[in-house]
Amino acid sequence: MRHTWRWFGPVDKVTVQDAAQAGAEGIVSALHHIATGDVWPVDEIAKRHEAIKAGGLYWDVVESVPVSEDIKTQTGDWKTHIANWQETLRRLSASGIRTVCYNFMPVLDWTRTDLRWETRHGAKAMRFDLTDFAAFDIHILKRPGAKADYPDWLAEEAAKRFAGMPDTKIAALGRNIGAGLPGSADGYTLAQLLEKLRSYQGINRERLQQNLVDFLSEVTPVAEAVGINICAHGDDPPWPLLGLPRILSTEADYAHMLSKVDSRANGVTLCTGSLGARADNDLPLIASRFADRIHFVHLRNVTRDTDTVPCSFFEDEHLEGATDMVAVIAALLAEEARRRAEGREDHTIPMRPDHGQEILDDLTRGAQPGYPAIGRLKGLAELRGIERTLSHSHFGLTGGTR
Ligand code: DNO
């Protein structure tokens, strides 16, 4: 695999050089300052390439070119936004990019209630607490009809939790959930969030699935023509939130979108952490089933409080938690070997250690939530160790990774 590292650009407190020292071979980045829906300017793309080269690495993967709410709902400027997305692909390809990640989560991107939850060793991890989330939805956001979306016991728990909730926590929930986490395309005040939710009235699961297929039918031929693999990141967490459907949460969801637009260029960002929040997602199985269409991998692990869907969970260390990381990596290495044997150019799959706990000096550096230097370095080191072992000619299943 190719070991990559997410870099948020010049604002990131973890530099490209830090990434190189941590063992990364390539960078995952995006132009977060360009408004969603707009075409990415050629000179801005070039500038980002230069900044990454100056740190000693190469820009391998774009994560993400955001998909606008207009495209997801097929309203407003959606046709222009699709044309702009296509043009951005052409420009990225001309600059040397071969892999572009995106997601199709309505309104909210990845969602956590707690960005710095203390683990038993005093590290800080991200957590999704279902009761806090329900308290936010019913009592802070006050979404019409919210209470009916939760089982009675959970709505009662949420009411109790909210009754004792300090103002600082209320504000933090609004910030963490509504204002968006790193990489999210857009952030909202509570009023704007309610407004956005209203724009999804009438969009059920089937309709959103169709809108994704319509989007892919337009952009996949362009991706194919310019030699880019586009790859959909799964829903995080993988279940409906705030009354909105989510459509890339399970193996069946991915099977649907891959079969409807059946081109290799239409692929998957396999995020073990996102899908792993559901006990009914078998990650090693998913990795082998969609192997041919996996173009980018996020390796991360979660520990769930319960095996229900939905549930509360926290982001555990990369080799702890529910997902069998060794089995996932073995499946990916087998796929790389298969591609090499076929003589495919894209035989090396880019992966990144997704997120990391804040440990040691991370606790004072103030990097982006979820993206500390040392926590990710540790994850990458552990994951590389697995890969090296599985690839070793003595034990190896695959006869090397390159
Ligand atoms: C969180 C990420 C998400 C993801 C986007 C992909 O760390 O995994 O921000 O990058 O949803 O579009």
mmCIF file of C-alpha atoms and ligand atoms in Angstrom:
data_model
loop_
_atom_site.group_PDB
_atom_site.id
_atom_site.type_symbol
_atom_site.label_atom_id
_atom_site.label_comp_id
_atom_site.label_asym_id
_atom_site.label_seq_id
_atom_site.Cartn_x
_atom_site.Cartn_y
_atom_site.Cartn_z
ATOM 1 C CA MET A 1 0.000 0.000 0.000
ATOM 2 C CA ARG A 2 1.067 3.566 -0.374
ATOM 3 C CA HIS A 3 1.234 5.251 3.006
ATOM 4 C CA THR A 4 -0.394 8.638 2.889
ATOM 5 C CA TRP A 5 -1.243 11.323 5.402
ATOM 6 C CA ARG A 6 -3.958 13.941 5.429
ATOM 7 C CA TRP A 7 -2.724 17.504 5.356
ATOM 8 C CA PHE A 8 -5.195 20.358 5.636
ATOM 9 C CA GLY A 9 -2.905 22.826 3.869
ATOM 10 C CA PRO A 10 -0.860 25.704 5.240
ATOM 11 C CA VAL A 11 -3.248 26.151 8.211
ATOM 12 C CA ASP A 12 -2.423 22.653 9.479
ATOM 13 C CA LYS A 13 -0.278 22.637 12.619
ATOM 14 C CA VAL A 14 1.169 19.307 11.513
ATOM 15 C CA THR A 15 3.439 20.013 8.555
ATOM 16 C CA VAL A 16 4.226 17.985 5.434
ATOM 17 C CA GLN A 17 7.699 17.486 6.813
ATOM 18 C CA ASP A 18 6.192 16.104 10.029
ATOM 19 C CA ALA A 19 4.221 13.681 7.875
ATOM 20 C CA ALA A 20 7.387 12.577 6.079
ATOM 21 C CA GLN A 21 9.149 12.032 9.410
ATOM 22 C CA ALA A 22 6.158 10.005 10.590
ATOM 23 C CA GLY A 23 6.731 7.648 7.663
ATOM 24 C CA ALA A 24 4.224 8.949 5.138
ATOM 25 C CA GLU A 25 5.106 8.612 1.455
ATOM 26 C CA GLY A 26 2.385 10.821 0.059
ATOM 27 C CA ILE A 27 -0.167 13.464 0.975
ATOM 28 C CA VAL A 28 -3.946 13.586 0.942
ATOM 29 C CA SER A 29 -5.225 17.135 0.695
ATOM 30 C CA ALA A 30 -8.014 19.380 -0.571
ATOM 31 C CA LEU A 31 -8.629 23.036 -1.311
ATOM 32 C CA HIS A 32 -10.892 23.664 1.643
ATOM 33 C CA HIS A 33 -10.947 27.403 0.954
ATOM 34 C CA ILE A 34 -12.763 27.003 -2.373
ATOM 35 C CA ALA A 35 -16.530 27.268 -1.959
ATOM 36 C CA THR A 36 -18.503 24.061 -2.433
ATOM 37 C CA GLY A 37 -19.861 23.921 -5.967
ATOM 38 C CA ASP A 38 -17.154 26.119 -7.513
ATOM 39 C CA VAL A 39 -14.510 24.918 -9.957
ATOM 40 C CA TRP A 40 -11.074 24.588 -8.393
ATOM 41 C CA PRO A 41 -8.767 27.211 -9.935
ATOM 42 C CA VAL A 42 -5.754 25.839 -11.811
ATOM 43 C CA ASP A 43 -3.319 28.114 -9.993
ATOM 44 C CA GLU A 44 -4.662 27.077 -6.585
ATOM 45 C CA ILE A 45 -4.214 23.416 -7.505
ATOM 46 C CA ALA A 46 -0.658 24.156 -8.622
ATOM 47 C CA LYS A 47 0.059 26.075 -5.424
ATOM 48 C CA ARG A 48 -1.014 23.124 -3.292
ATOM 49 C CA HIS A 49 1.194 20.772 -5.306
ATOM 50 C CA GLU A 50 4.116 23.145 -4.768
ATOM 51 C CA ALA A 51 3.521 23.456 -1.030
ATOM 52 C CA ILE A 52 3.515 19.686 -0.686
ATOM 53 C CA LYS A 53 6.634 19.267 -2.810
ATOM 54 C CA ALA A 54 8.374 21.890 -0.692
ATOM 55 C CA GLY A 55 7.788 19.620 2.306
ATOM 56 C CA GLY A 56 9.348 16.711 0.425
ATOM 57 C CA LEU A 57 6.245 14.725 -0.529
ATOM 58 C CA TYR A 58 3.809 14.405 -3.407
ATOM 59 C CA TRP A 59 0.046 15.102 -3.532
ATOM 60 C CA ASP A 60 -1.405 11.636 -4.179
ATOM 61 C CA VAL A 61 -5.063 11.841 -3.279
ATOM 62 C CA VAL A 62 -7.663 14.579 -3.196
ATOM 63 C CA GLU A 63 -9.950 14.306 -0.188
ATOM 64 C CA SER A 64 -12.429 15.644 -0.909
ATOM 65 C CA VAL A 65 -13.973 17.468 -3.799
ATOM 66 C CA PRO A 66 -17.180 18.261 -1.912
ATOM 67 C CA VAL A 67 -20.543 17.478 -3.448
ATOM 68 C CA SER A 68 -22.940 20.368 -2.926
ATOM 69 C CA GLU A 69 -26.290 20.091 -1.180
ATOM 70 C CA ASP A 70 -27.807 21.298 -4.463
ATOM 71 C CA ILE A 71 -26.431 18.198 -6.203
ATOM 72 C CA LYS A 72 -27.609 15.906 -3.414
ATOM 73 C CA THR A 73 -31.123 17.367 -3.505
ATOM 74 C CA GLN A 74 -31.200 18.136 -7.247
ATOM 75 C CA THR A 75 -32.292 21.694 -6.637
ATOM 76 C CA GLY A 76 -30.947 25.173 -7.361
ATOM 77 C CA ASP A 77 -27.609 25.187 -9.175
ATOM 78 C CA TRP A 78 -27.120 21.423 -9.210
ATOM 79 C CA LYS A 79 -26.477 21.161 -12.923
ATOM 80 C CA THR A 80 -23.824 23.876 -12.852
ATOM 81 C CA HIS A 81 -22.273 22.255 -9.787
ATOM 82 C CA ILE A 82 -22.019 18.914 -11.596
ATOM 83 C CA ALA A 83 -20.388 20.620 -14.584
ATOM 84 C CA ASN A 84 -17.973 22.298 -12.162
ATOM 85 C CA TRP A 85 -17.200 18.981 -10.464
ATOM 86 C CA GLN A 86 -16.412 17.487 -13.872
ATOM 87 C CA GLU A 87 -14.163 20.408 -14.749
ATOM 88 C CA THR A 88 -12.370 20.107 -11.400
ATOM 89 C CA LEU A 89 -11.667 16.441 -12.249
ATOM 90 C CA ARG A 90 -10.166 17.457 -15.593
ATOM 91 C CA ARG A 91 -7.961 20.059 -13.949
ATOM 92 C CA LEU A 92 -6.848 17.708 -11.188
ATOM 93 C CA SER A 93 -5.991 15.059 -13.736
ATOM 94 C CA ALA A 94 -3.938 17.545 -15.749
ATOM 95 C CA SER A 95 -2.000 18.283 -12.556
ATOM 96 C CA GLY A 96 -1.194 14.604 -12.012
ATOM 97 C CA ILE A 97 -3.904 13.532 -9.517
ATOM 98 C CA ARG A 98 -5.319 10.036 -10.040
ATOM 99 C CA THR A 99 -7.563 9.532 -6.986
ATOM 100 C CA VAL A 100 -10.427 11.730 -5.800
ATOM 101 C CA CYS A 101 -12.492 11.029 -2.686
ATOM 102 C CA TYR A 102 -15.934 12.488 -1.950
ATOM 103 C CA ASN A 103 -18.937 11.688 0.191
ATOM 104 C CA PHE A 104 -22.690 11.884 -0.230
ATOM 105 C CA MET A 105 -23.815 12.468 3.346
ATOM 106 C CA PRO A 106 -26.721 14.895 3.469
ATOM 107 C CA VAL A 107 -26.003 18.170 5.310
ATOM 108 C CA LEU A 108 -23.625 16.811 7.951
ATOM 109 C CA ASP A 109 -20.289 15.152 7.195
ATOM 110 C CA TRP A 110 -18.667 13.057 9.926
ATOM 111 C CA THR A 111 -20.280 13.635 13.287
ATOM 112 C CA ARG A 112 -19.042 13.337 16.869
ATOM 113 C CA THR A 113 -20.443 14.638 20.140
ATOM 114 C CA ASP A 114 -17.115 14.750 21.965
ATOM 115 C CA LEU A 115 -13.800 15.685 20.356
ATOM 116 C CA ARG A 116 -11.601 15.168 23.390
ATOM 117 C CA TRP A 117 -12.968 12.295 25.418
ATOM 118 C CA GLU A 118 -10.474 11.060 27.968
ATOM 119 C CA THR A 119 -9.337 7.445 27.686
ATOM 120 C CA ARG A 120 -8.082 5.397 30.602
ATOM 121 C CA HIS A 121 -4.474 6.496 30.003
ATOM 122 C CA GLY A 122 -5.319 10.184 29.710
ATOM 123 C CA ALA A 123 -5.197 10.267 25.908
ATOM 124 C CA LYS A 124 -7.973 12.162 24.126
ATOM 125 C CA ALA A 125 -10.222 10.325 21.698
ATOM 126 C CA MET A 126 -13.277 11.273 19.681
ATOM 127 C CA ARG A 127 -16.600 9.884 20.730
ATOM 128 C CA PHE A 128 -20.148 9.651 19.455
ATOM 129 C CA ASP A 129 -22.555 9.458 22.352
ATOM 130 C CA LEU A 130 -26.046 8.541 21.285
ATOM 131 C CA THR A 131 -27.736 10.097 24.317
ATOM 132 C CA ASP A 132 -25.889 13.388 23.833
ATOM 133 C CA PHE A 133 -26.777 13.326 20.161
ATOM 134 C CA ALA A 134 -30.472 12.737 20.891
ATOM 135 C CA ALA A 135 -30.357 15.525 23.524
ATOM 136 C CA PHE A 136 -28.890 17.834 20.898
ATOM 137 C CA ASP A 137 -31.490 16.900 18.307
ATOM 138 C CA ILE A 138 -34.551 17.094 20.570
ATOM 139 C CA HIS A 139 -33.635 19.843 23.058
ATOM 140 C CA ILE A 140 -30.927 22.048 21.555
ATOM 141 C CA LEU A 141 -31.662 22.015 17.839
ATOM 142 C CA LYS A 142 -35.344 21.392 18.598
ATOM 143 C CA ARG A 143 -35.902 19.691 15.259
ATOM 144 C CA PRO A 144 -39.649 19.283 14.673
ATOM 145 C CA GLY A 145 -40.607 15.632 15.146
ATOM 146 C CA ALA A 146 -37.187 14.677 16.502
ATOM 147 C CA LYS A 147 -38.478 12.888 19.605
ATOM 148 C CA ALA A 148 -40.468 10.404 17.527
ATOM 149 C CA ASP A 149 -37.258 9.305 15.784
ATOM 150 C CA TYR A 150 -35.852 7.805 18.994
ATOM 151 C CA PRO A 151 -37.101 4.898 21.090
ATOM 152 C CA ASP A 152 -38.878 6.072 24.266
ATOM 153 C CA TRP A 153 -36.105 4.954 26.605
ATOM 154 C CA LEU A 154 -33.539 6.987 24.666
ATOM 155 C CA ALA A 155 -35.727 10.099 24.486
ATOM 156 C CA GLU A 156 -36.160 9.840 28.278
ATOM 157 C CA GLU A 157 -32.412 9.431 28.830
ATOM 158 C CA ALA A 158 -31.798 12.398 26.559
ATOM 159 C CA ALA A 159 -34.280 14.577 28.488
ATOM 160 C CA LYS A 160 -32.536 13.700 31.750
ATOM 161 C CA ARG A 161 -29.109 14.325 30.251
ATOM 162 C CA PHE A 162 -30.200 17.689 28.886
ATOM 163 C CA ALA A 163 -31.728 18.763 32.209
ATOM 164 C CA GLY A 164 -28.313 18.517 33.859
ATOM 165 C CA MET A 165 -26.273 19.741 30.927
ATOM 166 C CA PRO A 166 -23.907 22.683 31.565
ATOM 167 C CA ASP A 167 -23.980 25.591 29.084
ATOM 168 C CA THR A 168 -20.450 24.806 27.972
ATOM 169 C CA LYS A 169 -21.530 21.333 26.893
ATOM 170 C CA ILE A 170 -24.609 22.697 25.102
ATOM 171 C CA ALA A 171 -22.391 25.092 23.171
ATOM 172 C CA ALA A 172 -19.852 22.363 22.414
ATOM 173 C CA LEU A 173 -22.526 20.066 20.967
ATOM 174 C CA GLY A 174 -23.737 22.863 18.703
ATOM 175 C CA ARG A 175 -20.190 23.504 17.534
ATOM 176 C CA ASN A 176 -19.137 19.885 17.097
ATOM 177 C CA ILE A 177 -22.266 18.721 15.315
ATOM 178 C CA GLY A 178 -23.524 21.778 13.451
ATOM 179 C CA ALA A 179 -20.400 23.755 12.723
ATOM 180 C CA GLY A 180 -18.611 20.778 11.179
ATOM 181 C CA LEU A 181 -15.426 18.875 11.901
ATOM 182 C CA PRO A 182 -12.168 19.152 9.924
ATOM 183 C CA GLY A 183 -12.723 18.389 6.277
ATOM 184 C CA SER A 184 -16.450 19.088 6.417
ATOM 185 C CA ALA A 185 -17.451 21.235 3.515
ATOM 186 C CA ASP A 186 -19.827 23.559 5.324
ATOM 187 C CA GLY A 187 -20.662 24.655 8.861
ATOM 188 C CA TYR A 188 -24.007 25.859 10.141
ATOM 189 C CA THR A 189 -25.548 27.773 13.008
ATOM 190 C CA LEU A 190 -28.524 25.995 14.580
ATOM 191 C CA ALA A 191 -30.957 28.115 12.562
ATOM 192 C CA GLN A 192 -29.112 27.401 9.316
ATOM 193 C CA LEU A 193 -28.991 23.722 10.141
ATOM 194 C CA LEU A 194 -32.773 23.607 10.613
ATOM 195 C CA GLU A 195 -33.175 25.420 7.330
ATOM 196 C CA LYS A 196 -30.905 22.919 5.560
ATOM 197 C CA LEU A 197 -32.854 20.025 7.028
ATOM 198 C CA ARG A 198 -36.055 21.532 5.656
ATOM 199 C CA SER A 199 -34.537 21.493 2.176
ATOM 200 C CA TYR A 200 -34.551 17.689 2.387
ATOM 201 C CA GLN A 201 -38.299 17.456 2.838
ATOM 202 C CA GLY A 202 -39.565 14.876 0.390
ATOM 203 C CA ILE A 203 -36.147 13.296 -0.091
ATOM 204 C CA ASN A 204 -36.346 9.774 1.190
ATOM 205 C CA ARG A 205 -33.729 7.063 0.993
ATOM 206 C CA GLU A 206 -34.697 5.920 -2.511
ATOM 207 C CA ARG A 207 -34.656 9.445 -3.852
ATOM 208 C CA LEU A 208 -31.253 10.197 -2.373
ATOM 209 C CA GLN A 209 -29.922 6.917 -3.787
ATOM 210 C CA GLN A 210 -31.213 7.916 -7.192
ATOM 211 C CA ASN A 211 -29.622 11.361 -6.878
ATOM 212 C CA LEU A 212 -26.294 9.687 -6.146
ATOM 213 C CA VAL A 213 -26.669 7.423 -9.177
ATOM 214 C CA ASP A 214 -27.587 10.455 -11.332
ATOM 215 C CA PHE A 215 -24.502 12.297 -10.079
ATOM 216 C CA LEU A 216 -22.271 9.292 -10.753
ATOM 217 C CA SER A 217 -23.727 8.803 -14.211
ATOM 218 C CA GLU A 218 -22.553 12.323 -15.055
ATOM 219 C CA VAL A 219 -19.127 12.355 -13.418
ATOM 220 C CA THR A 220 -17.904 8.769 -13.909
ATOM 221 C CA PRO A 221 -17.462 9.036 -17.700
ATOM 222 C CA VAL A 222 -15.351 12.153 -17.189
ATOM 223 C CA ALA A 223 -13.294 10.420 -14.493
ATOM 224 C CA GLU A 224 -12.752 7.468 -16.842
ATOM 225 C CA ALA A 225 -11.758 9.730 -19.719
ATOM 226 C CA VAL A 226 -9.162 11.621 -17.687
ATOM 227 C CA GLY A 227 -7.798 8.602 -15.807
ATOM 228 C CA ILE A 228 -9.074 9.388 -12.338
ATOM 229 C CA ASN A 229 -10.636 6.953 -9.909
ATOM 230 C CA ILE A 230 -13.350 8.602 -7.852
ATOM 231 C CA CYS A 231 -14.140 6.921 -4.578
ATOM 232 C CA ALA A 232 -17.065 7.368 -2.233
ATOM 233 C CA HIS A 233 -16.419 7.649 1.480
ATOM 234 C CA GLY A 234 -18.997 5.920 3.640
ATOM 235 C CA ASP A 235 -21.384 7.511 6.083
ATOM 236 C CA ASP A 236 -19.923 8.390 9.448
ATOM 237 C CA PRO A 237 -21.686 7.276 11.554
ATOM 238 C CA PRO A 238 -23.375 4.768 9.248
ATOM 239 C CA TRP A 239 -27.041 5.383 10.014
ATOM 240 C CA PRO A 240 -29.601 8.147 9.426
ATOM 241 C CA LEU A 241 -29.011 11.344 11.430
ATOM 242 C CA LEU A 242 -31.412 14.211 12.161
ATOM 243 C CA GLY A 243 -34.173 12.515 10.201
ATOM 244 C CA LEU A 244 -32.089 12.460 6.998
ATOM 245 C CA PRO A 245 -31.417 9.289 5.026
ATOM 246 C CA ARG A 246 -27.856 8.009 4.671
ATOM 247 C CA ILE A 247 -27.167 5.721 1.764
ATOM 248 C CA LEU A 248 -23.545 4.522 2.011
ATOM 249 C CA SER A 249 -23.693 2.799 5.372
ATOM 250 C CA THR A 250 -23.616 -0.924 4.606
ATOM 251 C CA GLU A 251 -22.255 -3.478 2.188
ATOM 252 C CA ALA A 252 -25.639 -3.556 0.437
ATOM 253 C CA ASP A 253 -25.559 0.240 0.004
ATOM 254 C CA TYR A 254 -22.168 0.080 -1.683
ATOM 255 C CA ALA A 255 -23.204 -2.890 -3.811
ATOM 256 C CA HIS A 256 -26.124 -0.810 -5.077
ATOM 257 C CA MET A 257 -24.103 2.241 -6.065
ATOM 258 C CA LEU A 258 -21.319 0.172 -7.653
ATOM 259 C CA SER A 259 -23.689 -1.914 -9.736
ATOM 260 C CA LYS A 260 -25.769 1.032 -10.928
ATOM 261 C CA VAL A 261 -22.715 2.736 -12.427
ATOM 262 C CA ASP A 262 -20.583 -0.234 -13.269
ATOM 263 C CA SER A 263 -17.204 1.257 -14.083
ATOM 264 C CA ARG A 264 -13.933 0.748 -12.278
ATOM 265 C CA ALA A 265 -13.538 4.521 -12.120
ATOM 266 C CA ASN A 266 -16.593 4.577 -9.850
ATOM 267 C CA GLY A 267 -15.112 3.198 -6.665
ATOM 268 C CA VAL A 268 -14.926 3.099 -2.910
ATOM 269 C CA THR A 269 -12.960 4.825 -0.190
ATOM 270 C CA LEU A 270 -12.962 1.980 2.291
ATOM 271 C CA CYS A 271 -13.147 3.651 5.707
ATOM 272 C CA THR A 272 -12.961 0.911 8.320
ATOM 273 C CA GLY A 273 -13.707 3.367 11.120
ATOM 274 C CA SER A 274 -16.891 4.738 9.583
ATOM 275 C CA LEU A 275 -18.399 1.425 8.523
ATOM 276 C CA GLY A 276 -17.008 -0.258 11.651
ATOM 277 C CA ALA A 277 -19.454 1.605 13.882
ATOM 278 C CA ARG A 278 -22.041 -0.967 12.781
ATOM 279 C CA ALA A 279 -21.723 -4.474 14.165
ATOM 280 C CA ASP A 280 -23.401 -5.831 11.035
ATOM 281 C CA ASN A 281 -20.611 -4.568 8.750
ATOM 282 C CA ASP A 282 -17.954 -7.262 8.348
ATOM 283 C CA LEU A 283 -14.964 -5.196 7.237
ATOM 284 C CA PRO A 284 -12.603 -7.953 6.042
ATOM 285 C CA LEU A 285 -15.498 -9.373 4.017
ATOM 286 C CA ILE A 286 -16.395 -5.952 2.582
ATOM 287 C CA ALA A 287 -12.718 -5.372 1.731
ATOM 288 C CA SER A 288 -12.551 -8.585 -0.288
ATOM 289 C CA ARG A 289 -15.971 -8.250 -1.840
ATOM 290 C CA PHE A 290 -15.341 -4.800 -3.308
ATOM 291 C CA ALA A 291 -11.561 -5.200 -3.643
ATOM 292 C CA ASP A 292 -11.500 -4.377 -7.340
ATOM 293 C CA ARG A 293 -13.252 -1.054 -6.751
ATOM 294 C CA ILE A 294 -11.354 0.089 -3.645
ATOM 295 C CA HIS A 295 -9.136 2.986 -4.645
ATOM 296 C CA PHE A 296 -8.365 4.555 -1.283
ATOM 297 C CA VAL A 297 -8.387 3.274 2.284
ATOM 298 C CA HIS A 298 -8.831 4.888 5.698
ATOM 299 C CA LEU A 299 -7.658 2.551 8.435
ATOM 300 C CA ARG A 300 -9.160 3.291 11.841
ATOM 301 C CA ASN A 301 -10.913 1.376 14.572
ATOM 302 C CA VAL A 302 -13.797 2.024 16.931
ATOM 303 C CA THR A 303 -15.041 0.430 20.125
ATOM 304 C CA ARG A 304 -18.815 0.344 20.357
ATOM 305 C CA ASP A 305 -20.681 0.578 23.682
ATOM 306 C CA THR A 306 -23.300 -1.848 22.316
ATOM 307 C CA ASP A 307 -23.813 -3.799 19.103
ATOM 308 C CA THR A 308 -27.072 -2.035 18.336
ATOM 309 C CA VAL A 309 -27.600 0.253 15.334
ATOM 310 C CA PRO A 310 -27.349 3.097 16.187
ATOM 311 C CA CYS A 311 -24.951 3.009 19.134
ATOM 312 C CA SER A 312 -22.417 5.038 21.082
ATOM 313 C CA PHE A 313 -18.752 4.480 20.223
ATOM 314 C CA PHE A 314 -15.301 5.974 20.589
ATOM 315 C CA GLU A 315 -12.289 6.008 18.295
ATOM 316 C CA ASP A 316 -9.963 3.422 19.736
ATOM 317 C CA GLU A 317 -6.303 2.816 18.935
ATOM 318 C CA HIS A 318 -5.765 1.585 15.397
ATOM 319 C CA LEU A 319 -5.270 -2.054 16.358
ATOM 320 C CA GLU A 320 -7.856 -2.110 19.146
ATOM 321 C CA GLY A 321 -11.596 -1.933 18.640
ATOM 322 C CA ALA A 322 -13.967 -4.089 16.710
ATOM 323 C CA THR A 323 -12.348 -4.359 13.290
ATOM 324 C CA ASP A 324 -9.838 -7.105 12.609
ATOM 325 C CA MET A 325 -7.203 -4.874 11.035
ATOM 326 C CA VAL A 326 -4.872 -7.733 10.151
ATOM 327 C CA ALA A 327 -7.610 -9.435 8.148
ATOM 328 C CA VAL A 328 -8.538 -6.181 6.380
ATOM 329 C CA ILE A 329 -4.922 -5.485 5.414
ATOM 330 C CA ALA A 330 -4.469 -9.079 4.233
ATOM 331 C CA ALA A 331 -7.483 -8.656 1.928
ATOM 332 C CA LEU A 332 -6.067 -5.417 0.523
ATOM 333 C CA LEU A 333 -2.621 -6.911 -0.044
ATOM 334 C CA ALA A 334 -4.187 -9.838 -1.866
ATOM 335 C CA GLU A 335 -5.967 -7.355 -4.124
ATOM 336 C CA GLU A 336 -2.743 -5.466 -4.803
ATOM 337 C CA ALA A 337 -1.047 -8.735 -5.767
ATOM 338 C CA ARG A 338 -3.935 -9.528 -8.097
ATOM 339 C CA ARG A 339 -3.674 -6.111 -9.760
ATOM 340 C CA ARG A 340 0.087 -6.440 -10.136
ATOM 341 C CA ALA A 341 -0.370 -9.781 -11.814
ATOM 342 C CA GLU A 342 -2.835 -8.141 -14.194
ATOM 343 C CA GLY A 343 -0.280 -5.448 -14.942
ATOM 344 C CA ARG A 344 -2.537 -2.684 -13.717
ATOM 345 C CA GLU A 345 -1.059 0.750 -13.223
ATOM 346 C CA ASP A 346 -3.146 1.381 -10.102
ATOM 347 C CA HIS A 347 -1.902 -1.732 -8.313
ATOM 348 C CA THR A 348 -0.743 0.154 -5.228
ATOM 349 C CA ILE A 349 -3.672 1.295 -3.121
ATOM 350 C CA PRO A 350 -3.180 4.501 -1.158
ATOM 351 C CA MET A 351 -4.057 4.189 2.524
ATOM 352 C CA ARG A 352 -3.895 6.626 5.369
ATOM 353 C CA PRO A 353 -3.979 6.098 9.095
ATOM 354 C CA ASP A 354 -7.328 7.722 9.718
ATOM 355 C CA HIS A 355 -7.489 9.921 12.775
ATOM 356 C CA GLY A 356 -5.479 9.259 15.884
ATOM 357 C CA GLN A 357 -5.844 9.762 19.577
ATOM 358 C CA GLU A 358 -4.101 12.771 21.062
ATOM 359 C CA ILE A 359 -1.179 11.446 23.055
ATOM 360 C CA LEU A 360 2.082 12.839 24.473
ATOM 361 C CA ASP A 361 2.884 16.242 22.902
ATOM 362 C CA ASP A 362 -0.318 16.134 20.823
ATOM 363 C CA LEU A 363 -2.106 17.207 23.974
ATOM 364 C CA THR A 364 -0.529 20.673 23.733
ATOM 365 C CA ARG A 365 0.010 21.151 19.992
ATOM 366 C CA GLY A 366 -3.593 22.047 19.183
ATOM 367 C CA ALA A 367 -3.810 20.296 15.810
ATOM 368 C CA GLN A 368 -7.145 19.705 14.075
ATOM 369 C CA PRO A 369 -9.439 17.433 16.094
ATOM 370 C CA GLY A 370 -8.821 13.841 15.060
ATOM 371 C CA TYR A 371 -5.624 14.709 13.200
ATOM 372 C CA PRO A 372 -2.781 14.880 15.740
ATOM 373 C CA ALA A 373 0.823 14.188 14.727
ATOM 374 C CA ILE A 374 1.896 11.537 17.212
ATOM 375 C CA GLY A 375 -1.378 9.631 17.491
ATOM 376 C CA ARG A 376 -1.438 9.210 13.726
ATOM 377 C CA LEU A 377 2.275 8.399 13.601
ATOM 378 C CA LYS A 378 1.615 5.587 16.071
ATOM 379 C CA GLY A 379 -1.286 4.304 13.982
ATOM 380 C CA LEU A 380 0.756 4.411 10.791
ATOM 381 C CA ALA A 381 3.679 2.620 12.449
ATOM 382 C CA GLU A 382 1.428 -0.159 13.700
ATOM 383 C CA LEU A 383 -0.338 -0.552 10.364
ATOM 384 C CA ARG A 384 2.946 -0.604 8.465
ATOM 385 C CA GLY A 385 4.183 -3.298 10.802
ATOM 386 C CA ILE A 386 1.233 -5.491 9.917
ATOM 387 C CA GLU A 387 1.708 -4.867 6.234
ATOM 388 C CA ARG A 388 5.434 -5.603 6.360
ATOM 389 C CA THR A 389 4.853 -8.817 8.266
ATOM 390 C CA LEU A 390 2.103 -10.052 5.975
ATOM 391 C CA SER A 391 4.276 -9.253 2.954
ATOM 392 C CA HIS A 392 7.452 -10.848 4.246
ATOM 393 C CA SER A 393 8.592 -13.610 1.968
ATOM 394 C CA HIS A 394 8.977 -15.941 4.920
ATOM 395 C CA PHE A 395 5.428 -15.562 6.263
ATOM 396 C CA GLY A 396 4.001 -13.722 3.342
ATOM 397 C CA LEU A 397 0.742 -14.331 1.598
ATOM 398 C CA THR A 398 1.367 -11.924 -1.207
ATOM 399 C CA GLY A 399 5.041 -11.902 -2.095
ATOM 400 C CA GLY A 400 5.703 -8.237 -1.364
ATOM 401 C CA THR A 401 3.712 -5.065 -1.672
ATOM 402 C CA ARG A 402 5.492 -3.262 -4.453
HETATM 403 C C1 DNO B 1 -12.975 12.482 8.708
HETATM 404 C C2 DNO B 1 -13.136 12.092 7.375
HETATM 405 C C3 DNO B 1 -14.207 12.815 6.607
HETATM 406 C C4 DNO B 1 -14.055 12.416 5.196
HETATM 407 C C5 DNO B 1 -14.996 12.983 4.248
HETATM 408 C C6 DNO B 1 -14.811 12.368 2.890
HETATM 409 O O1 DNO B 1 -11.936 12.505 9.207
HETATM 410 O O2 DNO B 1 -13.032 10.756 7.193
HETATM 411 O O3 DNO B 1 -14.020 14.188 6.678
HETATM 412 O O4 DNO B 1 -12.860 12.860 4.774
HETATM 413 O O5 DNO B 1 -16.242 12.745 4.656
HETATM 414 O O6 DNO B 1 -15.479 13.118 1.981
#
